[in-house]
């Protein structure tokens, strides 16, 4: 049932991809051109009402450190959804390598922890279309191959960063 749901959400991905910006857009409806770097992990809470139901999100915004590995269990433990964020304007090797590592530990988390954990891939900064380096097609294919939902987002213009898209993820995961 969806009456009063708690949903832990974790955002993972390379530094600069826009994880904090997406969280702040979602929680506060704001965007900062010079978002401060996250140190360690930041925690946010936000309650969303849909009809007669509420979803209380507990959101973990991580720093994008390479040492995800050792911290992995604390991130995915009890998570309803994990969103891997990348920057569509970046071909930085680190971004791809990190994504593989994250996917690896999330799969382990699904296996040993929560088999219903929803995993999504979010290509952020879609407002910078003229600087795009990663096509939606290649990302969608990658997502399909790895069992991830796929979306393109912009923390700046709020494309796909709304209650509805996140609630949809959680509802899917609740079924
Ligand atoms: P994080 O390290 O993944 O948390 O990334 P941040 O949220 O700190 O964002 C890194 C930089 O990218 C900041 O200067 C943000 O203002 C910028 N940024 C984040 N999201 C977007 C977006 O959707 N569009 C544009 N144009 N810039 C963004
Ligand atoms: Mg950050």
Short mmCIF file of N, CA, C and O and ligand atoms in Angstrom, two decimals, residues 12-24 31-38 61-64 85 87 89 124-128 153-158 161, ligand 1:
data_model
loop_
_atom_site.label_atom_id
_atom_site.label_comp_id
_atom_site.label_asym_id
_atom_site.label_seq_id
_atom_site.Cartn_x
_atom_site.Cartn_y
_atom_site.Cartn_z
N UNK A 12 24.15 8.42 -6.33
CA UNK A 12 25.54 8.03 -6.48
C UNK A 12 26.04 8.54 -7.82
O UNK A 12 25.26 8.82 -8.72
N UNK A 13 27.36 8.62 -7.95
CA UNK A 13 27.92 9.04 -9.23
C UNK A 13 29.09 9.97 -9.05
O UNK A 13 29.40 10.39 -7.93
N UNK A 14 29.74 10.30 -10.16
CA UNK A 14 30.97 11.08 -10.12
C UNK A 14 30.74 12.49 -9.56
O UNK A 14 29.63 13.03 -9.63
N UNK A 15 31.80 13.04 -9.04
CA UNK A 15 31.78 14.42 -8.55
C UNK A 15 31.45 15.36 -9.70
O UNK A 15 31.98 15.21 -10.79
N UNK A 16 30.57 16.29 -9.46
CA UNK A 16 30.24 17.28 -10.47
C UNK A 16 29.10 16.87 -11.39
O UNK A 16 28.68 17.66 -12.25
N UNK A 17 28.59 15.67 -11.23
CA UNK A 17 27.50 15.20 -12.10
C UNK A 17 26.20 15.95 -11.83
O UNK A 17 25.33 16.05 -12.70
N UNK A 18 26.08 16.45 -10.59
CA UNK A 18 24.88 17.22 -10.24
C UNK A 18 23.98 16.55 -9.22
O UNK A 18 22.80 16.89 -9.11
N UNK A 19 24.54 15.64 -8.43
CA UNK A 19 23.74 14.92 -7.43
C UNK A 19 23.13 15.89 -6.42
O UNK A 19 21.92 15.88 -6.18
N UNK A 20 23.98 16.74 -5.84
CA UNK A 20 23.48 17.69 -4.82
C UNK A 20 22.46 18.64 -5.44
O UNK A 20 21.45 18.96 -4.82
N UNK A 21 22.74 19.07 -6.66
CA UNK A 21 21.82 20.00 -7.32
C UNK A 21 20.46 19.35 -7.55
O UNK A 21 19.43 20.01 -7.41
N UNK A 22 20.46 18.08 -7.93
CA UNK A 22 19.19 17.38 -8.13
C UNK A 22 18.42 17.27 -6.81
O UNK A 22 17.20 17.48 -6.78
N UNK A 23 19.15 16.96 -5.73
CA UNK A 23 18.49 16.82 -4.43
C UNK A 23 17.91 18.17 -4.00
O UNK A 23 16.75 18.25 -3.56
N UNK A 24 18.68 19.23 -4.16
CA UNK A 24 18.21 20.55 -3.73
C UNK A 24 17.04 21.03 -4.59
O UNK A 24 16.09 21.62 -4.10
N UNK A 31 18.00 26.12 -7.48
CA UNK A 31 19.21 25.71 -8.20
C UNK A 31 20.29 26.75 -7.97
O UNK A 31 20.03 27.95 -8.04
N UNK A 32 21.51 26.29 -7.68
CA UNK A 32 22.64 27.20 -7.50
C UNK A 32 23.69 26.92 -8.57
O UNK A 32 24.07 25.77 -8.76
N UNK A 33 24.15 27.97 -9.26
CA UNK A 33 25.19 27.78 -10.28
C UNK A 33 26.48 27.29 -9.64
O UNK A 33 27.26 26.58 -10.25
N UNK A 34 26.71 27.70 -8.39
CA UNK A 34 27.95 27.30 -7.71
C UNK A 34 27.62 26.49 -6.47
O UNK A 34 27.78 26.95 -5.35
N UNK A 35 27.15 25.31 -6.74
CA UNK A 35 26.81 24.40 -5.67
C UNK A 35 28.08 23.95 -4.95
O UNK A 35 29.05 23.56 -5.59
N UNK A 36 28.10 24.05 -3.63
CA UNK A 36 29.27 23.61 -2.86
C UNK A 36 29.46 22.10 -2.98
O UNK A 36 28.49 21.36 -3.01
N UNK A 37 30.72 21.69 -3.02
CA UNK A 37 31.00 20.25 -3.07
C UNK A 37 30.55 19.59 -1.78
O UNK A 37 30.63 20.17 -0.71
N UNK A 38 30.09 18.36 -1.94
CA UNK A 38 29.63 17.61 -0.77
C UNK A 38 30.82 16.94 -0.10
O UNK A 38 31.69 16.41 -0.78
N UNK A 61 22.72 12.00 -0.19
CA UNK A 61 23.47 12.62 -1.28
C UNK A 61 24.94 12.35 -0.99
O UNK A 61 25.48 12.83 0.00
N UNK A 62 25.57 11.58 -1.84
CA UNK A 62 26.96 11.17 -1.56
C UNK A 62 27.94 12.11 -2.24
O UNK A 62 27.58 12.89 -3.11
N UNK A 63 29.20 12.00 -1.84
CA UNK A 63 30.21 12.96 -2.31
C UNK A 63 30.83 12.60 -3.65
O UNK A 63 31.51 13.41 -4.26
N UNK A 64 30.60 11.39 -4.14
CA UNK A 64 31.20 11.00 -5.41
C UNK A 64 32.62 10.50 -5.23
O UNK A 64 33.42 10.53 -6.14
N UNK A 85 23.84 8.99 -11.09
CA UNK A 85 23.79 10.24 -11.86
C UNK A 85 25.09 10.41 -12.65
O UNK A 85 26.17 10.18 -12.12
N UNK A 87 26.91 13.08 -15.92
CA UNK A 87 26.82 14.37 -16.59
C UNK A 87 26.85 14.12 -18.10
O UNK A 87 27.83 13.57 -18.61
N UNK A 89 27.41 15.98 -20.43
CA UNK A 89 28.40 16.80 -21.15
C UNK A 89 29.83 16.33 -20.88
O UNK A 89 30.78 16.97 -21.31
N UNK A 124 22.23 13.79 -16.30
CA UNK A 124 21.87 15.15 -15.87
C UNK A 124 22.52 16.23 -16.75
O UNK A 124 23.42 15.95 -17.51
N UNK A 125 22.01 17.44 -16.62
CA UNK A 125 22.46 18.66 -17.34
C UNK A 125 21.95 18.66 -18.78
O UNK A 125 22.62 19.12 -19.70
N UNK A 126 20.75 18.13 -18.95
CA UNK A 126 20.19 18.02 -20.29
C UNK A 126 19.85 19.41 -20.88
O UNK A 126 19.62 19.54 -22.07
N UNK A 127 19.91 20.43 -20.01
CA UNK A 127 19.75 21.81 -20.52
C UNK A 127 20.95 22.24 -21.35
O UNK A 127 20.86 23.20 -22.13
N UNK A 128 22.09 21.54 -21.21
CA UNK A 128 23.30 21.90 -21.95
C UNK A 128 23.41 21.06 -23.22
O UNK A 128 24.43 20.43 -23.49
N UNK A 153 17.77 14.34 -17.02
CA UNK A 153 17.27 15.33 -16.08
C UNK A 153 18.02 16.65 -16.22
O UNK A 153 19.09 16.72 -16.82
N UNK A 154 17.45 17.68 -15.64
CA UNK A 154 18.19 18.94 -15.45
C UNK A 154 17.80 19.51 -14.10
O UNK A 154 16.63 19.82 -13.86
N UNK A 155 18.80 19.66 -13.24
CA UNK A 155 18.54 20.31 -11.96
C UNK A 155 18.29 21.80 -12.19
O UNK A 155 17.59 22.44 -11.42
N UNK A 156 18.86 22.31 -13.28
CA UNK A 156 18.72 23.75 -13.57
C UNK A 156 17.31 24.10 -14.02
O UNK A 156 16.71 25.03 -13.51
N UNK A 157 16.79 23.36 -14.98
CA UNK A 157 15.47 23.69 -15.51
C UNK A 157 14.36 22.80 -14.93
O UNK A 157 13.21 22.94 -15.29
N UNK A 158 14.75 21.87 -14.07
CA UNK A 158 13.81 20.99 -13.37
C UNK A 158 13.19 19.90 -14.25
O UNK A 158 12.24 19.25 -13.85
N UNK A 161 12.70 16.34 -12.70
CA UNK A 161 13.02 16.36 -11.27
C UNK A 161 11.77 16.84 -10.56
O UNK A 161 11.66 17.96 -10.10
P1 LIG B 1 27.73 16.73 -7.39
O1 LIG B 1 29.20 16.75 -7.12
O2 LIG B 1 27.35 15.51 -8.19
O3 LIG B 1 26.91 16.87 -6.14
O4 LIG B 1 27.40 17.97 -8.35
P2 LIG B 1 26.85 19.41 -7.93
O5 LIG B 1 25.39 19.33 -7.64
O6 LIG B 1 27.73 20.00 -6.91
O7 LIG B 1 26.98 20.19 -9.33
C1 LIG B 1 28.23 20.41 -9.94
C2 LIG B 1 28.13 21.64 -10.84
O8 LIG B 1 27.25 21.38 -11.92
C3 LIG B 1 27.58 22.89 -10.12
O9 LIG B 1 28.25 24.02 -10.59
C4 LIG B 1 26.12 22.92 -10.53
O10 LIG B 1 25.60 24.24 -10.53
C5 LIG B 1 26.18 22.34 -11.94
N1 LIG B 1 24.95 21.64 -12.30
C6 LIG B 1 24.33 20.66 -11.60
N2 LIG B 1 23.23 20.22 -12.23
C7 LIG B 1 23.14 20.95 -13.37
C8 LIG B 1 22.21 20.98 -14.47
O11 LIG B 1 21.22 20.24 -14.54
N3 LIG B 1 22.48 21.87 -15.48
C9 LIG B 1 23.56 22.70 -15.47
N4 LIG B 1 23.71 23.54 -16.49
N5 LIG B 1 24.45 22.71 -14.45
C10 LIG B 1 24.25 21.84 -13.42
#
